[in-house]
């Protein structure tokens, strides 16, 4: 019987503590992972590829061994001309960098023949996880779990009072039950 009483008292104490403890909530919606794309994924030597970095809050860059480094301005896309001496059948990596938010990598394949624009060509797109350690603008605040913007003495006092009241009530009820059964 004592084990049941002790377990119920402990459960009541944990429940009261859990209900009075503030929860951590991340409310900053500005932190997103950028989405990089290359279109088309297969291009002839001398052809053009369209590069974009949506979701990047700054100017992104794209680098490859078959074209010069290009900058992709916020909210736009850009084109790059593939070198005319690119090896037919070769795959070349395109490296994207969105400072403070992440990086991405895609492969483009060099096809044979002359480059002609294709209508309805499919883009290779994927989301990437951030691999940089820099803090993104508007990131979740550290130290307090990002749950509060500042310390409010009134809320802290009210929360502490609720926890103390719950603990006191729990102890009172457990002792009262124990005294009532000793007769």
XYZ file of N, CA and C in Angstrom, residues 14 26 51 58 64 74 79-80 124 134 149:
33
model
N 5.152 15.316 -9.972
C 5.734 15.492 -11.316
C 4.735 16.180 -12.232
N 10.354 27.543 -30.216
C 11.112 28.333 -31.180
C 10.107 29.070 -32.056
N 21.090 28.512 -62.811
C 21.401 28.209 -61.416
C 20.545 29.090 -60.518
N 21.041 35.817 -48.511
C 22.115 36.671 -49.004
C 22.453 36.261 -50.433
N 32.089 25.655 -60.365
C 32.273 24.362 -61.017
C 33.552 24.391 -61.833
N 19.902 37.586 -54.320
C 18.737 37.234 -53.522
C 17.466 37.279 -54.370
N 22.524 32.508 -65.169
C 22.969 31.480 -66.109
C 24.485 31.467 -66.155
N 25.010 30.307 -66.462
C 26.458 30.144 -66.628
C 26.694 29.403 -67.929
N 17.269 19.733 -61.719
C 17.670 18.886 -60.607
C 17.608 19.760 -59.364
N 28.281 28.987 -38.740
C 27.954 30.380 -38.470
C 26.483 30.498 -38.084
N 12.187 35.843 -24.432
C 13.009 36.935 -24.938
C 13.748 37.653 -23.816
